[in-house]
């Protein structure tokens, strides 16, 4: 993930900023920069592609002061160049930003029409220009920030300094993490508390939609309506290990909450939002493929099964999904024009790696979809398709799974275009659907409290069944896997239409059945399955949307409401509820959420 650090009121703020960026290097990035409100009243920047060490080499003595912001960037809108590196400056404003501004194209066109000139290819510069325009119109910094935030759509965190406003840092978060903190005579902003551990004495974990005014003497927080609110000050973590979790109880919970940001980053690595197209990947030509094998283990395999529906339905490409441990031993038969895509978070999964080697030996084109660009699979595959989830500590995969789905969805659009199955307008429609995912995921996280209440009862269950149709069937399998991984409850996932072919025998009074039931084209079929299990005494929990909830009124024991979802965005966003449900059941059971028994994060032996 990209990193943000800000400081107000600290002598030689640039040293704090550089150290903060160093602590965030593990997240991955391709450029770095900082901006400082200098003692002569001017804003000065230093930016460089590459590592923080490269930034240090371009630092000049005059880039020094007591207030500043810094950033590590992973290129999304625009290549990793100095011009696209953060901070971006527009007039009096210097600004850094994580996430995606979904409506940046229309905002940019509006600003250009007003005579504003842009120096980068990024969506971030739009925010700096908007904020500067508000200031030019006479607004004070707080009013200018609130007005600017009201124009933005998407999931993001940002920090800004303003020329002529020494000792002031503005910040805001919507769907991406940001914390404020106070120390001895100074205050701070950061996307991760790790960046300011040791400097901060007390921390404010900002709520969704909060804006913040940071000054040396303290921090003022505004809610999404622009009203001043009190947010609790809590003691800052005393060690880096504690800081890694921030205000989250477990790494798994933190990683669930990181999804709007990392999914946005993954999508932006594949999509050219300006053109509404997926960027071609060297060596990938879906038009020449007769069949695509998708191979993985566990959660990665379920991501592949969801993508099977997409590749066949949208791109017209036949797909065969295999569990890696079975594929490598069943002596698979290949066709001319076959290609194979291997999914692994670590890129070191033993069975998947051996399956890749089997395909290479057979002369099959191999694609590795991995979260580790220097892994064995990335080195050995013909083509690498990265996911940009960042380090995932919790053994039960969460953000890696949704980043895999996001990358696969982008590849599906590319396949549809290359195979002549999608018009330019249809491609743009799919891209718009996917680029809305980060903000939809942020909205979906609001179901957390309802899930927490429900989980205390569900934790007493001895068996839980998950049902889904179409692409939600593999998501049902993933939900069951998550639950048994971390709560040790026996759980199974089924295609809802298969109930009558055996699984319905498991239904008896008080058996818990979780049904993923968005109000889509198959809703009526899914509703029939709900009625079947309910008639036999099951406690039905529906993961649905408002139209689905209205039709299911009185037919379920509980409903978990998600935003209205369509297209490939639907299973990606729905995964949030499935993950949170497993997480809170495990918490109520008191199991070791991050390191469940008998499991390892990366299975590197057979």
Coordinates of C-alpha atoms in Angstrom, one line a residue:
X1 CA 0.0 0.0 0.0
X2 CA 1.1 3.6 -0.5
X3 CA 2.2 5.4 2.6
X4 CA 1.4 8.9 4.0
X5 CA 3.2 10.7 6.8
X6 CA 2.5 14.3 8.0
X7 CA 3.9 16.4 10.8
X8 CA 3.2 19.9 12.2
X9 CA 5.4 21.5 14.8
X10 CA 8.5 19.4 14.8
X11 CA 11.9 20.9 14.2
X12 CA 13.5 19.4 11.1
X13 CA 10.3 17.8 10.1
X14 CA 11.9 16.4 7.0
X15 CA 13.9 13.9 9.1
X16 CA 10.7 12.6 10.7
X17 CA 9.1 12.3 7.3
X18 CA 12.0 10.4 5.8
X19 CA 12.1 8.0 8.8
X20 CA 8.4 7.5 8.5
X21 CA 8.7 6.6 4.9
X22 CA 11.5 4.1 5.7
X23 CA 9.2 2.3 8.2
X24 CA 6.5 1.9 5.4
X25 CA 8.9 0.6 2.8
X26 CA 7.9 -3.0 3.4
X27 CA 4.5 -2.2 1.8
X28 CA 6.0 -1.8 -1.7
X29 CA 6.2 1.4 -3.8
X30 CA 8.0 2.8 -6.8
X31 CA 8.5 6.4 -6.0
X32 CA 8.8 8.7 -3.0
X33 CA 8.5 12.4 -2.1
X34 CA 8.0 15.0 0.5
X35 CA 6.9 18.6 0.8
X36 CA 7.8 21.0 3.5
X37 CA 6.5 24.4 4.6
X38 CA 9.9 26.1 5.0
X39 CA 11.0 28.8 7.4
X40 CA 10.9 31.4 4.6
X41 CA 7.2 30.7 4.1
X42 CA 7.6 28.8 0.8
X43 CA 6.6 25.3 0.0
X44 CA 9.4 23.1 -1.3
X45 CA 9.3 19.5 -2.6
X46 CA 11.7 16.7 -3.3
X47 CA 10.5 13.7 -5.3
X48 CA 12.2 10.8 -7.0
X49 CA 11.3 7.5 -8.7
X50 CA 12.6 4.5 -6.9
X51 CA 13.3 4.0 -3.2
X52 CA 13.5 6.4 -0.3
X53 CA 17.3 6.3 -0.6
X54 CA 16.9 7.9 -4.1
X55 CA 14.7 10.6 -2.5
X56 CA 17.4 11.3 0.0
X57 CA 20.0 11.9 -2.8
X58 CA 17.8 14.7 -4.3
X59 CA 17.1 16.4 -1.0
X60 CA 18.5 20.0 -0.8
X61 CA 19.4 21.8 2.4
X62 CA 16.6 24.4 1.8
X63 CA 13.9 21.6 1.9
X64 CA 13.6 22.0 5.7
X65 CA 11.0 23.3 8.1
X66 CA 8.7 22.3 11.0
X67 CA 5.7 21.2 8.9
X68 CA 5.5 18.8 6.1
X69 CA 4.0 15.8 4.3
X70 CA 5.5 12.7 2.7
X71 CA 4.5 9.8 0.5
X72 CA 5.5 6.5 -1.0
X73 CA 3.6 5.8 -4.2
X74 CA 2.8 2.7 -6.2
X75 CA 2.0 3.9 -9.7
X76 CA -1.7 3.7 -10.6
X77 CA -2.7 6.7 -12.7
X78 CA 0.5 7.5 -14.6
X79 CA 3.9 5.9 -14.8
X80 CA 6.4 5.9 -11.8
X81 CA 8.1 9.2 -12.8
X82 CA 9.2 12.2 -10.8
X83 CA 6.3 14.2 -12.4
X84 CA 3.8 11.7 -11.2
X85 CA 5.3 11.2 -7.7
X86 CA 3.7 12.8 -4.7
X87 CA 3.3 15.4 -3.3
X88 CA 1.5 17.3 -6.1
X89 CA 1.4 21.1 -6.0
X90 CA -1.3 23.4 -7.3
X91 CA -0.9 27.1 -6.4
X92 CA -0.6 27.3 -2.6
X93 CA -1.5 23.6 -2.1
X94 CA 0.9 20.6 -1.7
X95 CA -0.9 17.3 -1.4
X96 CA -0.4 13.5 -1.0
X97 CA -3.1 10.9 -1.5
X98 CA -3.7 7.1 -1.3
X99 CA -6.6 5.4 -3.1
X100 CA -8.6 6.3 -6.2
X101 CA -10.7 9.3 -7.1
X102 CA -13.3 7.7 -9.3
X103 CA -14.7 10.9 -10.9
X104 CA -11.3 12.5 -11.5
X105 CA -11.8 12.6 -15.3
X106 CA -14.9 14.8 -15.1
X107 CA -13.3 16.9 -12.4
X108 CA -10.1 17.4 -14.4
X109 CA -12.1 18.4 -17.5
X110 CA -14.0 21.0 -15.3
X111 CA -10.8 22.4 -13.9
X112 CA -9.1 22.6 -17.4
X113 CA -12.1 24.4 -18.7
X114 CA -11.6 27.0 -15.9
X115 CA -8.0 27.5 -17.0
X116 CA -6.2 25.2 -14.6
X117 CA -3.1 23.5 -15.9
X118 CA -2.0 20.1 -14.9
X119 CA 1.6 18.8 -14.5
X120 CA 1.0 15.1 -14.0
X121 CA -1.1 12.2 -15.2
X122 CA -2.5 11.4 -11.8
X123 CA -5.9 11.6 -10.2
X124 CA -4.3 13.1 -7.1
X125 CA -3.5 16.4 -8.8
X126 CA -7.2 17.0 -9.3
X127 CA -7.6 17.1 -5.5
X128 CA -4.8 19.6 -5.1
X129 CA -6.3 21.8 -7.9
X130 CA -9.8 21.7 -6.3
X131 CA -8.5 22.6 -2.9
X132 CA -6.4 25.5 -4.3
X133 CA -9.4 26.8 -6.3
X134 CA -11.5 26.9 -3.1
X135 CA -8.7 28.9 -1.4
X136 CA -8.5 31.3 -4.3
X137 CA -12.2 31.8 -3.9
X138 CA -11.7 33.1 -0.4
X139 CA -12.5 30.0 1.7
X140 CA -10.4 29.4 4.8
X141 CA -8.5 26.1 4.9
X142 CA -11.1 24.2 6.8
X143 CA -14.0 25.3 4.6
X144 CA -11.9 24.7 1.5
X145 CA -11.2 21.1 2.7
X146 CA -14.8 20.3 3.4
X147 CA -15.9 21.8 0.0
X148 CA -13.3 19.8 -1.8
X149 CA -14.2 16.5 -0.1
X150 CA -17.8 17.0 -1.2
X151 CA -16.7 16.8 -4.8
X152 CA -14.8 13.6 -4.5
X153 CA -16.0 10.1 -5.3
X154 CA -14.0 7.0 -4.4
X155 CA -12.0 5.5 -1.6
X156 CA -9.0 7.6 -0.4
X157 CA -6.9 9.1 2.3
X158 CA -5.1 12.4 1.8
X159 CA -2.9 15.0 3.6
X160 CA -2.1 18.6 2.5
X161 CA -0.1 21.6 3.5
X162 CA -0.8 25.2 2.4
X163 CA 1.6 28.0 1.6
X164 CA 1.0 30.9 4.0
X165 CA -0.4 28.5 6.7
X166 CA 2.7 27.4 8.7
X167 CA 2.0 24.7 11.3
X168 CA -1.1 23.4 9.5
X169 CA -1.7 19.9 7.9
X170 CA -5.1 19.0 6.5
X171 CA -6.2 15.4 6.3
X172 CA -9.2 13.2 5.4
X173 CA -10.1 9.5 5.0
X174 CA -12.8 7.7 3.2
X175 CA -12.3 4.0 2.7
X176 CA -8.6 4.1 3.3
X177 CA -6.7 4.2 6.6
X178 CA -5.4 7.4 8.3
X179 CA -4.6 8.2 11.9
X180 CA -3.8 11.4 13.7
X181 CA -1.5 11.7 16.7
X182 CA -0.1 14.1 19.2
X183 CA 3.4 14.2 20.7
X184 CA 5.5 16.7 22.7
X185 CA 4.7 20.0 21.0
X186 CA 3.9 18.4 17.7
X187 CA 1.1 16.6 15.9
X188 CA 1.1 14.0 13.2
X189 CA -0.8 12.2 10.4
X190 CA 0.0 8.8 9.0
X191 CA -1.6 6.0 7.0
X192 CA -0.1 3.6 9.4
X193 CA 0.8 4.2 13.1
X194 CA 4.1 2.4 12.4
X195 CA 5.4 5.5 10.6
X196 CA 5.2 7.7 13.7
X197 CA 5.8 5.2 16.6
X198 CA 8.2 6.8 19.0
X199 CA 7.2 10.3 18.0
X200 CA 3.5 10.1 18.9
X201 CA 2.3 10.0 22.5
X202 CA -1.4 9.6 21.8
X203 CA -3.3 8.4 18.8
X204 CA -6.7 9.2 17.3
X205 CA -8.0 6.5 15.0
X206 CA -10.1 8.5 12.5
X207 CA -13.6 7.2 11.6
X208 CA -14.8 6.6 8.1
X209 CA -15.5 10.0 6.5
X210 CA -13.5 12.1 9.0
X211 CA -11.5 15.1 8.1
X212 CA -8.8 16.5 10.4
X213 CA -7.1 19.8 11.1
X214 CA -3.6 19.1 12.5
X215 CA -1.6 21.9 14.3
X216 CA 1.3 21.7 16.7
X217 CA -0.9 22.3 19.7
X218 CA -3.4 19.5 18.8
X219 CA -5.9 18.0 16.4
X220 CA -9.4 18.9 15.4
X221 CA -11.6 16.2 13.9
X222 CA -14.6 16.9 11.7
X223 CA -17.1 14.2 10.7
X224 CA -18.5 13.6 7.3
X225 CA -21.0 16.4 7.8
X226 CA -18.2 18.9 8.6
X227 CA -19.1 19.0 12.3
X228 CA -16.5 19.1 15.0
X229 CA -16.5 15.8 16.9
X230 CA -14.6 14.2 19.7
X231 CA -12.7 11.1 18.9
X232 CA -11.0 9.2 21.7
X233 CA -7.3 9.7 22.3
X234 CA -5.6 6.4 23.1
X235 CA -2.0 5.8 24.1
X236 CA 0.3 5.3 21.2
X237 CA 1.8 1.8 20.7
X238 CA 5.1 1.5 22.6
X239 CA 6.7 -0.9 20.0
X240 CA 6.7 -1.4 16.3
X241 CA 5.1 -4.9 16.7
X242 CA 2.1 -3.4 18.4
X243 CA 1.9 -0.6 15.9
X244 CA 1.5 -3.0 13.0
X245 CA -2.0 -3.8 14.1
X246 CA -3.0 -0.2 14.8
X247 CA -6.4 0.0 16.5
X248 CA -7.3 -3.5 15.2
X249 CA -7.5 -6.5 17.5
X250 CA -6.0 -8.9 14.9
X251 CA -4.0 -8.7 11.7
X252 CA -7.0 -10.4 9.9
X253 CA -9.3 -7.6 10.9
X254 CA -6.8 -5.0 9.8
X255 CA -6.3 -6.7 6.5
X256 CA -10.0 -6.9 5.9
X257 CA -10.1 -3.1 6.4
X258 CA -7.2 -2.5 4.1
X259 CA -9.1 -4.0 1.1
X260 CA -10.6 -0.8 -0.3
X261 CA -7.1 0.6 -0.6
X262 CA -5.2 -2.5 -1.9
X263 CA -8.0 -3.5 -4.3
X264 CA -8.0 0.0 -5.7
X265 CA -4.2 -0.2 -6.2
X266 CA -4.5 -3.6 -7.9
X267 CA -7.2 -2.4 -10.2
X268 CA -5.2 0.7 -11.1
X269 CA -2.2 -1.4 -12.0
X270 CA -4.3 -3.1 -14.8
X271 CA -6.7 -0.4 -15.9
X272 CA -6.2 2.8 -17.8
X273 CA -9.0 4.8 -16.3
X274 CA -8.6 7.6 -18.8
X275 CA -9.2 5.4 -21.8
X276 CA -11.6 3.0 -20.1
X277 CA -9.5 0.1 -21.2
X278 CA -7.4 -2.6 -19.5
X279 CA -3.7 -2.2 -20.3
X280 CA -2.4 -5.0 -22.5
X281 CA 0.1 -7.3 -20.8
X282 CA 3.2 -8.3 -22.7
X283 CA 2.9 -11.9 -23.9
X284 CA -0.8 -12.2 -23.0
X285 CA -3.0 -12.7 -26.1
X286 CA -6.3 -14.3 -25.1
X287 CA -7.4 -14.4 -28.8
X288 CA -4.9 -17.2 -29.4
X289 CA -6.1 -19.4 -26.5
X290 CA -8.5 -22.3 -27.0
X291 CA -8.7 -23.0 -23.3
X292 CA -7.4 -21.6 -20.1
X293 CA -6.5 -23.8 -17.1
X294 CA -6.7 -22.0 -13.8
X295 CA -4.8 -23.8 -11.0
X296 CA -4.5 -23.0 -7.3
X297 CA -5.0 -24.3 -3.8
X298 CA -7.7 -23.4 -1.2
X299 CA -8.8 -19.7 -1.4
X300 CA -6.8 -19.2 -4.6
X301 CA -8.7 -22.1 -6.2
X302 CA -12.0 -20.5 -5.3
X303 CA -10.9 -17.2 -6.8
X304 CA -10.2 -19.2 -10.0
X305 CA -13.7 -20.8 -9.9
X306 CA -15.3 -17.3 -9.7
X307 CA -13.2 -16.2 -12.6
X308 CA -14.3 -19.2 -14.6
X309 CA -17.8 -17.8 -14.7
X310 CA -16.4 -14.5 -15.9
X311 CA -14.0 -15.7 -18.5
X312 CA -16.7 -18.0 -20.1
X313 CA -19.6 -15.6 -19.7
X314 CA -18.0 -12.4 -20.7
X315 CA -15.0 -13.4 -22.9
X316 CA -16.3 -16.6 -24.3
X317 CA -13.0 -18.4 -23.3
X318 CA -13.4 -22.0 -22.1
X319 CA -11.9 -22.5 -18.6
X320 CA -10.9 -25.5 -16.6
X321 CA -10.2 -25.0 -12.9
X322 CA -8.1 -27.5 -11.0
X323 CA -6.9 -28.0 -7.5
X324 CA -3.1 -27.9 -7.9
X325 CA -2.5 -31.0 -5.8
X326 CA -4.8 -33.1 -8.0
X327 CA -3.8 -31.5 -11.3
X328 CA -0.2 -32.4 -11.0
X329 CA -0.9 -36.1 -10.4
X330 CA -3.8 -36.8 -12.8
X331 CA -1.8 -36.8 -16.0
X332 CA -3.8 -33.9 -17.6
X333 CA -4.4 -33.8 -21.3
X334 CA -3.7 -30.6 -23.2
X335 CA -5.0 -29.1 -26.4
X336 CA -3.2 -26.9 -28.9
X337 CA -3.7 -23.3 -27.8
X338 CA -4.0 -24.1 -24.1
X339 CA -2.6 -21.7 -21.5
X340 CA -2.4 -22.0 -17.8
X341 CA -2.9 -19.4 -15.1
X342 CA -1.6 -20.2 -11.6
X343 CA -2.8 -18.3 -8.5
X344 CA -0.8 -18.1 -5.3
X345 CA -0.5 -15.3 -2.7
X346 CA 3.1 -16.3 -1.8
X347 CA 4.2 -17.6 -5.2
X348 CA 5.8 -20.5 -3.3
X349 CA 2.9 -22.9 -2.8
X350 CA 4.5 -26.2 -3.4
X351 CA 1.7 -28.0 -5.3
X352 CA 0.9 -25.0 -7.5
X353 CA 4.6 -24.5 -8.3
X354 CA 5.0 -28.1 -9.3
X355 CA 1.8 -27.8 -11.5
X356 CA 3.4 -24.8 -13.2
X357 CA 6.5 -26.7 -13.9
X358 CA 4.4 -29.6 -15.3
X359 CA 2.7 -27.2 -17.7
X360 CA 6.0 -25.5 -18.8
X361 CA 7.5 -29.0 -19.5
X362 CA 4.5 -29.6 -21.8
X363 CA 5.1 -26.3 -23.7
X364 CA 2.0 -24.6 -22.2
X365 CA 2.1 -20.8 -21.8
X366 CA 2.2 -20.1 -18.1
X367 CA 0.9 -17.0 -16.2
X368 CA 1.6 -16.5 -12.5
X369 CA -1.0 -14.4 -10.6
X370 CA 1.0 -13.7 -7.4
X371 CA 1.4 -11.2 -4.6
X372 CA 5.1 -11.6 -4.4
X373 CA 7.0 -10.4 -7.5
X374 CA 10.2 -12.1 -6.6
X375 CA 8.8 -15.5 -5.8
X376 CA 9.6 -18.8 -7.5
X377 CA 6.4 -18.7 -9.5
X378 CA 7.1 -15.2 -10.7
X379 CA 10.6 -16.2 -11.8
X380 CA 9.6 -19.4 -13.5
X381 CA 6.4 -18.4 -15.3
X382 CA 6.3 -17.0 -18.8
X383 CA 4.2 -14.1 -17.7
X384 CA 3.6 -12.4 -14.3
X385 CA 0.3 -10.9 -13.4
X386 CA 0.8 -9.1 -10.0
X387 CA -1.6 -8.6 -7.2
X388 CA -0.8 -5.6 -5.0
X389 CA -2.2 -6.6 -1.7
X390 CA 1.0 -5.9 0.3
X391 CA 2.1 -8.2 3.1
X392 CA -0.7 -10.4 4.5
X393 CA 0.1 -11.6 8.0
X394 CA -3.1 -13.4 8.9
X395 CA -3.1 -17.0 7.9
X396 CA -6.6 -16.9 6.6
X397 CA -6.4 -15.0 3.3
X398 CA -8.6 -11.9 3.0
X399 CA -7.1 -9.0 1.0
X400 CA -5.0 -11.3 -1.1
X401 CA -8.3 -13.1 -2.2
X402 CA -10.1 -9.9 -3.2
X403 CA -7.0 -8.6 -5.0
X404 CA -6.8 -11.9 -6.9
X405 CA -10.4 -11.4 -8.0
X406 CA -9.7 -7.8 -9.0
X407 CA -6.8 -8.7 -11.2
X408 CA -8.7 -11.6 -12.7
X409 CA -11.7 -9.4 -13.4
X410 CA -9.3 -7.0 -15.3
X411 CA -7.9 -9.9 -17.3
X412 CA -11.4 -10.9 -18.2
X413 CA -12.1 -7.5 -19.7
X414 CA -8.8 -7.7 -21.6
X415 CA -9.8 -11.2 -22.8
X416 CA -13.2 -10.0 -23.9
X417 CA -11.6 -7.2 -25.9
X418 CA -8.9 -9.3 -27.5
X419 CA -11.5 -12.0 -28.5
X420 CA -13.8 -9.5 -30.0
X421 CA -16.6 -10.2 -27.4
X422 CA -16.7 -6.7 -25.9
X423 CA -17.3 -3.4 -27.7
X424 CA -15.5 -0.3 -26.5
X425 CA -18.6 0.8 -24.7
X426 CA -19.0 -2.6 -23.0
X427 CA -15.3 -2.5 -21.9
X428 CA -15.8 1.0 -20.4
X429 CA -18.9 -0.3 -18.6
X430 CA -17.0 -3.2 -17.0
X431 CA -14.2 -0.8 -16.1
X432 CA -16.5 1.6 -14.4
X433 CA -18.1 -1.2 -12.5
X434 CA -14.7 -2.4 -11.2
X435 CA -13.4 1.0 -10.4
X436 CA -16.3 1.5 -8.1
X437 CA -15.3 -1.5 -6.0
X438 CA -13.1 0.3 -3.5
X439 CA -15.8 2.7 -2.4
X440 CA -18.4 -0.1 -2.4
X441 CA -16.1 -2.2 -0.2
X442 CA -15.8 0.7 2.2
X443 CA -19.6 0.9 2.4
X444 CA -19.8 -2.9 2.9
X445 CA -17.6 -2.7 5.9
X446 CA -20.4 -0.9 7.7
X447 CA -22.1 -4.3 8.1
X448 CA -19.5 -5.1 10.8
X449 CA -21.6 -4.2 13.9
X450 CA -24.5 -6.3 12.6
X451 CA -22.2 -9.2 12.0
X452 CA -20.6 -8.9 15.5
X453 CA -24.1 -9.1 17.1
X454 CA -25.0 -12.1 15.0
X455 CA -21.7 -14.0 15.5
X456 CA -22.1 -14.5 19.2
X457 CA -25.0 -16.8 18.5
X458 CA -23.5 -18.4 15.4
X459 CA -20.4 -19.3 17.5
X460 CA -22.5 -21.9 19.3
X461 CA -23.3 -23.8 16.1
X462 CA -21.8 -27.2 15.4
X463 CA -22.4 -27.1 11.7
X464 CA -22.9 -24.2 9.2
X465 CA -23.9 -24.5 5.6
X466 CA -23.2 -21.8 2.9
X467 CA -25.3 -21.6 -0.3
X468 CA -24.8 -19.6 -3.4
X469 CA -25.6 -19.7 -7.1
X470 CA -23.4 -18.9 -10.2
X471 CA -20.3 -17.0 -9.1
X472 CA -21.6 -16.9 -5.6
X473 CA -21.3 -20.7 -5.3
X474 CA -17.4 -20.5 -5.1
X475 CA -17.8 -17.6 -2.7
X476 CA -20.0 -19.9 -0.6
X477 CA -17.1 -22.4 -0.7
X478 CA -14.7 -19.6 0.4
X479 CA -17.0 -18.6 3.2
X480 CA -17.2 -22.1 4.6
X481 CA -13.4 -22.4 4.3
X482 CA -12.9 -19.2 6.2
X483 CA -15.2 -20.3 9.0
X484 CA -13.6 -23.7 9.5
X485 CA -10.1 -22.3 9.2
X486 CA -10.3 -19.9 12.1
X487 CA -13.3 -20.9 14.2
X488 CA -13.0 -24.7 13.8
X489 CA -16.8 -25.0 13.2
X490 CA -17.7 -27.7 10.6
X491 CA -18.8 -25.7 7.6
X492 CA -19.7 -26.7 4.0
X493 CA -20.4 -24.7 0.9
X494 CA -22.9 -25.9 -1.7
X495 CA -24.4 -24.7 -5.0
X496 CA -28.0 -23.8 -4.0
X497 CA -29.4 -25.8 -6.8
X498 CA -27.8 -29.0 -5.5
X499 CA -29.8 -29.0 -2.3
X500 CA -32.2 -31.6 -3.5
X501 CA -29.4 -33.9 -4.6
X502 CA -28.2 -34.7 -1.1
X503 CA -27.2 -31.8 1.1
X504 CA -30.8 -31.1 2.2
X505 CA -30.5 -34.2 4.3
X506 CA -28.3 -32.2 6.7
X507 CA -31.0 -29.7 7.4
X508 CA -32.7 -30.0 10.8
X509 CA -33.9 -27.6 13.5
X510 CA -31.5 -24.7 14.2
X511 CA -28.9 -25.7 11.6
X512 CA -27.4 -22.4 10.5
X513 CA -27.6 -21.8 6.7
X514 CA -25.9 -18.7 5.3
X515 CA -27.2 -17.8 1.8
X516 CA -25.4 -15.3 -0.4
X517 CA -28.5 -13.8 -2.1
X518 CA -28.0 -10.6 -4.1
X519 CA -31.0 -9.4 -5.9
X520 CA -29.8 -10.5 -9.3
X521 CA -31.1 -12.5 -12.2
X522 CA -31.1 -15.7 -10.1
X523 CA -32.6 -14.2 -7.0
X524 CA -35.9 -16.1 -7.4
X525 CA -34.1 -19.4 -7.7
X526 CA -32.0 -18.6 -4.6
X527 CA -35.1 -17.6 -2.7
X528 CA -36.6 -21.0 -3.5
X529 CA -33.6 -22.6 -1.8
X530 CA -34.1 -20.4 1.2
X531 CA -37.7 -21.5 1.5
X532 CA -36.7 -25.1 1.3
X533 CA -34.3 -25.0 4.1
X534 CA -36.4 -22.7 6.2
X535 CA -39.3 -25.2 5.9
X536 CA -37.1 -27.8 7.5
X537 CA -36.2 -25.7 10.5
X538 CA -33.0 -24.1 9.4
X539 CA -31.9 -20.6 10.8
X540 CA -31.3 -18.7 7.5
X541 CA -28.9 -15.8 7.4
X542 CA -29.1 -13.9 4.1
X543 CA -26.3 -11.8 2.7
X544 CA -28.2 -9.5 0.4
X545 CA -29.0 -6.0 -0.6
X546 CA -32.0 -3.7 0.1
X547 CA -34.2 -5.1 -2.8
X548 CA -33.4 -8.6 -1.8
X549 CA -34.1 -7.9 1.9
X550 CA -37.5 -6.4 1.1
X551 CA -38.5 -9.6 -0.8
X552 CA -37.1 -11.9 1.9
X553 CA -38.9 -10.0 4.7
X554 CA -40.1 -12.6 7.2
X555 CA -38.4 -15.5 5.4
X556 CA -35.0 -15.3 7.1
X557 CA -33.7 -15.2 10.7
X558 CA -31.3 -12.4 10.0
X559 CA -30.2 -10.3 7.1
X560 CA -26.8 -8.7 6.4
X561 CA -27.3 -5.7 4.1
X562 CA -24.7 -4.8 1.5
X563 CA -24.8 -2.0 -1.1
X564 CA -26.6 -2.7 -4.4
X565 CA -24.0 -4.7 -6.5
X566 CA -23.8 -5.6 -10.1
X567 CA -21.4 -7.2 -12.5
X568 CA -18.0 -8.5 -11.5
X569 CA -18.0 -6.1 -8.6
X570 CA -20.6 -8.2 -6.8
X571 CA -18.6 -11.2 -5.5
X572 CA -15.6 -9.0 -4.8
X573 CA -17.5 -6.7 -2.5
X574 CA -19.7 -9.5 -1.0
X575 CA -16.4 -11.2 0.1
X576 CA -16.2 -8.5 2.8
X577 CA -19.3 -9.8 4.6
X578 CA -18.2 -13.4 4.3
X579 CA -14.8 -12.6 5.8
X580 CA -16.2 -10.5 8.7
X581 CA -18.6 -13.2 9.6
X582 CA -15.9 -15.8 9.9
X583 CA -13.7 -13.3 11.8
X584 CA -16.3 -12.4 14.4
X585 CA -17.4 -16.0 15.0
X586 CA -13.8 -16.9 15.7
X587 CA -13.4 -13.9 18.0
X588 CA -16.5 -14.9 20.0
X589 CA -15.2 -18.5 20.2
X590 CA -11.8 -17.2 21.5
X591 CA -9.7 -19.0 18.9
X592 CA -6.3 -17.8 17.6
X593 CA -7.6 -15.8 14.7
X594 CA -4.3 -14.9 13.0
X595 CA -2.5 -18.2 13.6
X596 CA -5.2 -21.0 13.6
X597 CA -4.1 -24.4 14.6
X598 CA -2.5 -26.8 12.2
X599 CA -2.2 -24.1 9.4
X600 CA 0.7 -22.2 7.9
X601 CA 0.5 -19.0 5.8
X602 CA 2.5 -20.5 2.9
X603 CA 2.4 -24.2 2.2
X604 CA 5.9 -24.8 0.8
X605 CA 5.9 -28.6 1.3
X606 CA 3.7 -31.2 -0.2

